[in-house]
Rosetta silent file (secondary structure, phi, psi, omega in degrees, C-alpha in Angstrom):
SEQUENCE: LVGSEMCIRDSNWHIQKNKGERKITNFGKDLQDSYAYGNVMKNISEHFNEEFWNQDSKQRSKEVIELCEKEQIKTSTKSEDI
SCORE:     score description
SCORE:     0.000 S_00000001
   1 L     0.000  138.903  153.240   -0.091   -0.030    0.183 S_00000001
   2 L   -57.176  121.705  171.967    0.997    3.485   -0.644 S_00000001
   3 H   -17.711  -62.336 -164.904    1.624    5.728    2.556 S_00000001
   4 H   -72.998  -31.242  177.448   -1.690    7.664    2.222 S_00000001
   5 H   -51.896  -47.916  179.569   -3.566    4.369    1.482 S_00000001
   6 H   -63.528  -31.672 -158.439   -2.195    3.093    5.026 S_00000001
   7 H   -93.430  -11.514  179.648   -3.189    6.191    6.653 S_00000001
   8 H   -81.665  -48.884 -170.728   -6.689    6.027    5.192 S_00000001
   9 H   -57.537  -58.107  171.392   -6.919    2.212    6.149 S_00000001
  10 H   -54.316  -17.479 -179.220   -5.855    3.018    9.690 S_00000001
  11 H   -87.624  -42.010  164.300   -8.090    5.822   10.127 S_00000001
  12 H   -49.934  -49.374 -167.672  -11.075    3.816    9.105 S_00000001
  13 H   -78.424  -29.776  179.983  -10.372    0.972   11.376 S_00000001
  14 H   -66.424  -31.705 -179.436   -9.830    3.584   14.451 S_00000001
  15 H   -77.967  -42.172  172.231  -13.731    4.963   13.209 S_00000001
  16 H   -58.221  -40.718  178.393  -14.848    1.384   13.216 S_00000001
  17 H   -73.474   -5.311  165.599  -13.410    0.561   16.436 S_00000001
  18 L  -100.368    8.181  168.536  -15.197    3.171   17.853 S_00000001
  19 L    61.066   28.550  177.471  -18.238    2.166   15.882 S_00000001
  20 L   -68.370  144.540 -169.950  -18.433    5.192   14.013 S_00000001
  21 L  -105.680   31.708  172.660  -20.632    5.405   10.866 S_00000001
  22 L  -135.771  170.752 -178.580  -18.704    6.966    8.596 S_00000001
  23 L  -142.681  148.365 -178.308  -15.570    6.151    6.411 S_00000001
  24 L  -107.215  158.438  178.003  -12.970    8.358    4.904 S_00000001
  25 L  -120.793  -14.779  174.081  -11.948    7.900    1.310 S_00000001
  26 L  -153.527 -173.266  177.044   -9.208   10.898    0.782 S_00000001
  27 L  -110.356   11.021  177.315   -7.307   13.286    2.586 S_00000001
  28 L  -101.181 -102.015 -150.847   -9.394   16.631    1.523 S_00000001
  29 L   -74.724  -14.259  174.397  -12.897   16.862    2.424 S_00000001
  30 L   -84.504   -5.899  176.093  -13.165   13.682    4.654 S_00000001
  31 L  -114.757   -0.943  165.203  -10.877   15.258    7.102 S_00000001
  32 L   -18.275  -81.407 -156.048  -12.356   18.766    7.258 S_00000001
  33 L   -82.833   18.573  179.752  -14.457   18.520   10.350 S_00000001
  34 L    70.201   28.177 -172.322  -11.704   16.492   12.698 S_00000001
  35 H   -82.544  -43.850 -171.721  -14.172   13.496   12.537 S_00000001
  36 H   -84.628  -40.487 -165.425  -11.243   10.856   11.504 S_00000001
  37 H   -66.101  -39.484 -157.300   -8.656   12.870   13.207 S_00000001
  38 H   -84.593  -19.341  168.252  -10.862   12.774   16.605 S_00000001
  39 H   -65.435  -48.023 -165.831  -11.193    8.896   16.294 S_00000001
  40 H   -72.938  -38.673 -174.767   -7.868    8.333   16.015 S_00000001
  41 H   -75.752  -53.577 -179.213   -7.343   10.654   18.933 S_00000001
  42 H   -61.756  -23.746  169.664  -10.213    8.938   21.058 S_00000001
  43 H   -71.006  -54.013 -173.591   -7.798    5.795   20.567 S_00000001
  44 H  -131.594   19.147  148.529   -4.310    6.733   21.899 S_00000001
  45 L  -121.188  120.171 -160.153   -4.800    9.640   23.805 S_00000001
  46 L   -72.155  -19.874  171.075   -5.633    9.322   27.595 S_00000001
  47 L  -113.111   40.606  161.059   -6.451   12.937   27.541 S_00000001
  48 L   -71.192  118.669 -158.830   -9.249   12.643   25.044 S_00000001
  49 L  -122.013  123.298 -165.193  -12.625   14.083   26.202 S_00000001
  50 H   -61.384  -18.700  174.410  -15.836   13.117   24.892 S_00000001
  51 H   -71.932  -17.333  155.510  -17.031   16.551   24.791 S_00000001
  52 H     4.546  -70.652  179.994  -14.796   16.683   21.687 S_00000001
  53 H   -60.949  -46.917  179.195  -17.901   15.669   19.620 S_00000001
  54 H   -72.263   14.628  175.292  -19.853   18.478   20.976 S_00000001
  55 L   -88.718  162.890 -179.193  -17.480   21.496   19.354 S_00000001
  56 L   -79.898  154.721  174.175  -17.912   23.192   16.219 S_00000001
  57 H   -53.795  -12.802  171.047  -15.012   21.790   13.435 S_00000001
  58 H   -55.697  -74.287 -179.351  -13.117   24.894   14.269 S_00000001
  59 H   -55.962  -40.424  169.570  -12.659   24.082   17.760 S_00000001
  60 H   -53.748  -28.169 -170.134  -12.108   20.574   17.062 S_00000001
  61 H   -78.842  -55.620  178.660   -9.503   21.089   14.669 S_00000001
  62 H   -48.617  -55.465 -177.794   -7.439   23.051   17.572 S_00000001
  63 H   -36.249  -55.444  179.397   -8.383   20.211   19.988 S_00000001
  64 H   -42.605  -71.465  178.376   -6.746   17.738   17.589 S_00000001
  65 H   -35.471  -78.231 -156.795   -3.289   19.904   17.623 S_00000001
  66 H   -38.329  -64.315 -170.105   -3.777   20.206   21.488 S_00000001
  67 H   -45.391  -37.929  174.761   -3.887   16.442   21.638 S_00000001
  68 H   -79.451  -21.993  173.875   -1.067   15.876   19.733 S_00000001
  69 H   -70.106  -62.709  170.380    1.190   18.369   21.601 S_00000001
  70 H   -43.342  -40.801  166.144    0.254   16.672   24.771 S_00000001
  71 L   -85.651   31.523 -158.061    1.005   12.954   23.579 S_00000001
  72 L     5.917   65.665 -158.514    3.889   14.366   22.054 S_00000001
  73 L  -111.904  105.646  172.621    3.195   13.614   18.829 S_00000001
  74 L   -45.743  147.026  147.844    5.316   16.090   16.294 S_00000001
  75 L  -172.857  154.547 -169.239    3.377   17.622   13.534 S_00000001
  76 L   -92.770  -15.008  176.697    3.659   20.358   11.132 S_00000001
  77 L   -64.930  147.666  171.889   -0.068   20.687   10.657 S_00000001
  78 L  -112.411  159.561  177.134   -1.811   23.484   12.076 S_00000001
  79 L   -56.779  -17.081 -156.234   -5.598   23.870   13.024 S_00000001
  80 L   -90.129  -14.216 -151.391   -6.084   26.419   10.384 S_00000001
  81 L   -93.178  -40.637 -161.630   -4.655   23.121    8.028 S_00000001
  82 L  -107.286    0.000    0.000   -7.682   20.809    8.925 S_00000001
């Protein structure tokens, strides 16, 4: 698998594990509301809070970046990029 295909497959695995109803197929529109990122973070971050789902997409994108920082996950992505 190509790197992006692996990321999509793994993201969908996290969504399915959380009993999510959606599936991502690309890294464009499918990631814009932080749904996929939120499902990944729910599974890997002890700091994840279920209130994440009640926030608007702009706030969720900020929360994803903050969770990455708390988990010491290096990312060049900014919340504005999500």
